[in-house]
Amino acid sequence: GAVVSQHPSRVICKSGTSVKIECRSLDFQATTMFWYRQFPKQSLMLMATSNEGSKATYEQGVEKDKFLINHASLTLSTLTVTSAHPEDSSFYICSAQKLGTRAYNEQFFGPGTRLTVL
Amino acid sequence: TQLLEQSPQFLSIQEGENLTVYCNSSSVFSSLQWYRQEPGEGPVLLVTVVTGGEVKKLKRLTFQFGDARKDSSLHITAAQPGDTGLYLCAGAYSGAGSYQLTFGKGTKLSVIP
């Protein structure tokens, strides 16, 4: 199997607060995890690539100081949205690549986290 | 920058009809994946194609990878209401020390009973 979980599934917070989202690979070790953002009726946009034990690589236009990513183990990555504002409201999805698999580049996705900033 | 053009963007058909979704790029991808996403959920991997000209079948779904590995198609035979969802193609390329995915904009399929 290749199950990825995310927590929380849904969060509502006030503007200016920080929110942490966890992404876990439940039955495999993940060398690399990815964080995506998806706006309504749009496709997934890659925010950052996270490798265990090293700093995340952010896509152009994504503020690394606002979206803090920590990948402390082969099964857990966290995304912290700092000083959240209403424009940060979105559907955040993580994915993970299996350790030791062939380079088919498959990613297994979590169920997503719906963030609403009031 | 790798871009994937996916078409059509929306598709509404009657149960039992056939349909094809296309995914095209000017870039060569090391592999290409097709995902299906339900509202409020993460994408679920349907298939990965790796070799140019490869054809894979998953029940009523047929996936094809172009000979040059720049395009792909998804064909659904005798569509069922349960096939309704957002279909995403994603091409894999090397970047940032790992393989990243470039997603198409998706095809929102509605199958009417």
Tab-separated table of C-alpha atoms in Angstrom:
chain	number	residue	atom	x	y	z
A	1	GLY	CA	0.000	0.000	0.000
A	2	ALA	CA	0.860	3.655	-0.156
A	3	VAL	CA	-1.303	5.583	2.253
A	4	VAL	CA	-0.702	9.223	3.059
A	5	SER	CA	-2.625	11.020	5.759
A	6	GLN	CA	-3.057	14.697	6.494
A	7	HIS	CA	-4.132	16.413	9.663
A	8	PRO	CA	-6.246	18.365	10.167
A	9	SER	CA	-8.628	17.795	7.277
A	10	ARG	CA	-10.255	21.142	7.860
A	11	VAL	CA	-9.191	24.210	9.842
A	12	ILE	CA	-10.634	27.645	10.367
A	13	CYS	CA	-8.447	30.301	11.939
A	14	LYS	CA	-8.337	34.015	12.533
A	15	SER	CA	-6.214	36.329	10.449
A	16	GLY	CA	-2.726	36.715	11.879
A	17	THR	CA	-2.519	33.298	13.512
A	18	SER	CA	-0.341	30.377	12.422
A	19	VAL	CA	-1.589	26.985	11.329
A	20	LYS	CA	0.364	23.727	11.154
A	21	ILE	CA	-0.591	20.935	8.757
A	22	GLU	CA	0.890	17.454	9.130
A	23	CYS	CA	1.520	14.996	6.328
A	24	ARG	CA	2.350	11.389	7.173
A	25	SER	CA	3.197	8.370	5.056
A	26	LEU	CA	1.530	5.569	7.022
A	27	ASP	CA	2.875	2.392	5.455
A	28	PHE	CA	6.055	3.428	3.666
A	29	GLN	CA	9.088	5.623	4.011
A	30	ALA	CA	9.130	8.741	1.895
A	31	THR	CA	12.369	10.204	0.628
A	32	THR	CA	10.605	13.218	-0.699
A	33	MET	CA	7.367	14.940	0.127
A	34	PHE	CA	5.673	17.679	-1.827
A	35	TRP	CA	3.260	20.402	-0.843
A	36	TYR	CA	0.630	21.654	-3.263
A	37	ARG	CA	-2.036	24.285	-3.205
A	38	GLN	CA	-5.285	24.013	-5.107
A	39	PHE	CA	-7.771	26.803	-5.670
A	40	PRO	CA	-11.421	26.029	-6.490
A	41	LYS	CA	-11.891	24.509	-9.936
A	42	GLN	CA	-8.163	24.691	-10.631
A	43	SER	CA	-5.362	22.204	-10.842
A	44	LEU	CA	-2.611	21.580	-8.312
A	45	MET	CA	0.204	24.080	-7.991
A	46	LEU	CA	3.460	22.874	-6.493
A	47	MET	CA	4.586	25.020	-3.560
A	48	ALA	CA	7.695	23.219	-2.372
A	49	THR	CA	9.705	20.020	-2.435
A	50	SER	CA	10.792	18.622	0.893
A	51	ASN	CA	13.597	16.103	1.377
A	52	GLU	CA	14.079	14.445	4.749
A	53	GLY	CA	16.793	16.117	6.767
A	54	SER	CA	17.397	19.020	4.432
A	55	LYS	CA	15.869	22.377	3.667
A	56	ALA	CA	12.836	22.507	1.455
A	57	THR	CA	13.060	23.859	-2.067
A	58	TYR	CA	10.382	26.418	-2.797
A	59	GLU	CA	8.838	27.209	-6.143
A	60	GLN	CA	9.112	30.685	-7.541
A	61	GLY	CA	6.662	33.046	-5.911
A	62	VAL	CA	6.209	30.988	-2.750
A	63	GLU	CA	7.441	32.783	0.369
A	64	LYS	CA	9.574	30.426	2.412
A	65	ASP	CA	9.216	32.548	5.544
A	66	LYS	CA	5.459	32.383	5.294
A	67	PHE	CA	5.141	28.707	4.461
A	68	LEU	CA	7.534	26.895	6.783
A	69	ILE	CA	8.232	23.299	5.906
A	70	ASN	CA	9.877	20.756	8.183
A	71	HIS	CA	10.667	17.198	7.119
A	72	ALA	CA	12.136	15.709	10.267
A	73	SER	CA	11.639	12.028	9.486
A	74	LEU	CA	10.989	9.700	6.572
A	75	THR	CA	7.310	9.562	7.446
A	76	LEU	CA	6.427	13.100	8.497
A	77	SER	CA	6.483	16.526	6.911
A	78	THR	CA	4.776	19.619	8.269
A	79	LEU	CA	3.672	22.836	6.634
A	80	THR	CA	3.139	25.859	8.854
A	81	VAL	CA	1.287	28.811	7.416
A	82	THR	CA	2.523	31.753	9.471
A	83	SER	CA	0.539	34.934	10.046
A	84	ALA	CA	-2.261	33.617	7.897
A	85	HIS	CA	-4.415	36.000	5.894
A	86	PRO	CA	-7.695	35.428	4.049
A	87	GLU	CA	-5.847	35.111	0.728
A	88	ASP	CA	-4.074	32.059	2.170
A	89	SER	CA	-7.410	30.248	2.309
A	90	SER	CA	-7.090	27.260	0.026
A	91	PHE	CA	-6.945	23.481	-0.237
A	92	TYR	CA	-3.460	22.272	0.712
A	93	ILE	CA	-2.418	18.797	-0.413
A	94	CYS	CA	0.759	16.891	0.324
A	95	SER	CA	2.202	13.947	-1.529
A	96	ALA	CA	5.016	11.496	-0.916
A	97	GLN	CA	7.402	9.434	-2.998
A	98	LYS	CA	8.410	5.982	-1.820
A	99	LEU	CA	11.958	5.281	-0.745
A	100	GLY	CA	13.741	2.752	-2.901
A	101	THR	CA	11.240	2.549	-5.738
A	102	ARG	CA	12.197	2.797	-9.371
A	103	ALA	CA	12.255	6.225	-10.886
A	104	TYR	CA	8.663	6.168	-12.043
A	105	ASN	CA	8.208	9.375	-10.103
A	106	GLU	CA	4.918	8.286	-8.663
A	107	GLN	CA	3.499	10.449	-5.938
A	108	PHE	CA	0.882	9.352	-3.453
A	109	PHE	CA	-1.378	12.080	-2.222
A	110	GLY	CA	-2.918	12.862	1.107
A	111	PRO	CA	-6.618	13.722	1.392
A	112	GLY	CA	-5.934	17.442	1.661
A	113	THR	CA	-6.511	20.153	4.256
A	114	ARG	CA	-9.083	22.868	3.732
A	115	LEU	CA	-7.793	26.085	5.313
A	116	THR	CA	-10.147	28.996	5.853
A	117	VAL	CA	-8.742	32.217	7.257
A	118	LEU	CA	-11.312	34.640	8.599
B	1	THR	CA	9.206	25.409	-17.656
B	2	GLN	CA	7.295	22.272	-18.507
B	3	LEU	CA	3.697	22.844	-19.507
B	4	LEU	CA	0.942	20.311	-19.961
B	5	GLU	CA	-2.118	21.180	-21.989
B	6	GLN	CA	-5.086	19.077	-21.046
B	7	SER	CA	-8.329	18.972	-23.009
B	8	PRO	CA	-11.216	19.190	-22.846
B	9	GLN	CA	-11.527	21.151	-19.642
B	10	PHE	CA	-15.137	20.097	-19.107
B	11	LEU	CA	-17.011	17.094	-20.416
B	12	SER	CA	-20.610	16.117	-19.788
B	13	ILE	CA	-21.825	12.897	-21.357
B	14	GLN	CA	-24.581	10.334	-21.051
B	15	GLU	CA	-24.025	7.012	-19.362
B	16	GLY	CA	-22.765	4.446	-21.841
B	17	GLU	CA	-20.934	6.884	-24.106
B	18	ASN	CA	-17.223	6.787	-24.814
B	19	LEU	CA	-14.825	9.661	-24.248
B	20	THR	CA	-11.183	10.607	-24.660
B	21	VAL	CA	-9.132	13.104	-22.670
B	22	TYR	CA	-5.897	14.457	-24.106
B	23	CYS	CA	-2.711	15.668	-22.499
B	24	ASN	CA	-0.085	17.390	-24.652
B	25	SER	CA	3.272	19.035	-24.103
B	26	SER	CA	6.258	20.308	-26.039
B	27	SER	CA	8.504	18.741	-23.397
B	28	VAL	CA	9.597	15.148	-23.027
B	29	PHE	CA	8.668	13.580	-19.724
B	30	SER	CA	10.393	10.681	-18.024
B	31	SER	CA	6.967	9.337	-17.122
B	32	LEU	CA	3.383	10.465	-17.039
B	33	GLN	CA	0.713	9.763	-14.491
B	34	TRP	CA	-3.057	10.003	-14.590
B	35	TYR	CA	-4.940	10.821	-11.425
B	36	ARG	CA	-8.595	11.085	-10.494
B	37	GLN	CA	-9.733	13.526	-7.849
B	38	GLU	CA	-13.053	13.722	-6.051
B	39	PRO	CA	-14.235	17.049	-4.558
B	40	GLY	CA	-12.570	17.763	-1.228
B	41	GLU	CA	-10.127	14.865	-1.555
B	42	GLY	CA	-6.592	14.323	-2.765
B	43	PRO	CA	-5.806	12.883	-6.213
B	44	VAL	CA	-5.703	9.106	-6.527
B	45	LEU	CA	-3.161	7.565	-8.865
B	46	LEU	CA	-4.749	5.610	-11.718
B	47	VAL	CA	-1.764	4.668	-13.837
B	48	THR	CA	1.854	5.482	-14.673
B	49	VAL	CA	3.171	5.214	-18.222
B	50	VAL	CA	6.875	5.217	-18.853
B	51	THR	CA	7.712	3.871	-22.294
B	52	GLY	CA	6.910	5.720	-25.528
B	53	GLY	CA	3.959	4.061	-27.267
B	54	GLU	CA	2.933	2.244	-24.102
B	55	VAL	CA	-0.722	1.317	-23.662
B	56	LYS	CA	-2.195	0.341	-20.322
B	57	LYS	CA	-5.701	-0.765	-19.514
B	58	LEU	CA	-7.559	-0.466	-16.243
B	59	LYS	CA	-10.992	-2.050	-16.692
B	60	ARG	CA	-12.846	0.382	-18.999
B	61	LEU	CA	-9.999	2.923	-18.971
B	62	THR	CA	-7.261	2.824	-21.610
B	63	PHE	CA	-4.160	4.971	-21.234
B	64	GLN	CA	-1.671	5.649	-23.993
B	65	PHE	CA	1.718	7.359	-23.907
B	66	GLY	CA	2.861	8.974	-27.146
B	67	ASP	CA	5.858	7.587	-28.987
B	68	ALA	CA	7.881	10.721	-28.238
B	69	ARG	CA	6.737	10.774	-24.582
B	70	LYS	CA	5.267	14.235	-25.014
B	71	ASP	CA	1.587	13.383	-24.991
B	72	SER	CA	-0.900	10.974	-23.535
B	73	SER	CA	-4.554	10.091	-23.764
B	74	LEU	CA	-7.162	8.556	-21.518
B	75	HIS	CA	-10.057	6.759	-23.144
B	76	ILE	CA	-13.087	5.618	-21.180
B	77	THR	CA	-15.427	3.085	-22.729
B	78	ALA	CA	-19.095	2.959	-21.759
B	79	ALA	CA	-18.819	5.639	-19.107
B	80	GLN	CA	-20.631	5.100	-15.825
B	81	PRO	CA	-21.864	7.706	-13.296
B	82	GLY	CA	-19.154	6.443	-10.971
B	83	ASP	CA	-16.545	7.736	-13.437
B	84	THR	CA	-17.570	11.300	-12.605
B	85	GLY	CA	-14.665	13.307	-11.239
B	86	LEU	CA	-11.674	15.475	-12.063
B	87	TYR	CA	-9.063	13.706	-14.176
B	88	LEU	CA	-5.533	15.071	-13.992
B	89	CYS	CA	-2.522	14.198	-16.074
B	90	ALA	CA	0.885	14.892	-14.607
B	91	GLY	CA	4.257	14.680	-16.282
B	92	ALA	CA	7.356	13.861	-14.250
B	93	TYR	CA	10.645	15.679	-14.776
B	94	SER	CA	13.867	15.981	-12.878
B	95	GLY	CA	14.153	19.027	-10.644
B	96	ALA	CA	15.285	20.180	-7.202
B	97	GLY	CA	17.144	16.931	-6.598
B	98	SER	CA	14.081	14.790	-7.090
B	99	TYR	CA	11.366	14.143	-9.595
B	100	GLN	CA	8.600	16.697	-9.656
B	101	LEU	CA	5.241	16.614	-11.380
B	102	THR	CA	3.753	19.180	-13.707
B	103	PHE	CA	-0.022	18.940	-13.672
B	104	GLY	CA	-2.436	19.651	-16.454
B	105	LYS	CA	-5.410	21.848	-15.623
B	106	GLY	CA	-7.668	18.839	-15.369
B	107	THR	CA	-10.770	17.556	-17.090
B	108	LYS	CA	-13.964	17.708	-15.102
B	109	LEU	CA	-16.079	14.768	-16.239
B	110	SER	CA	-19.768	14.429	-15.494
B	111	VAL	CA	-21.531	11.231	-16.498
B	112	ILE	CA	-25.287	11.631	-16.496
B	113	PRO	CA	-27.366	8.544	-15.669
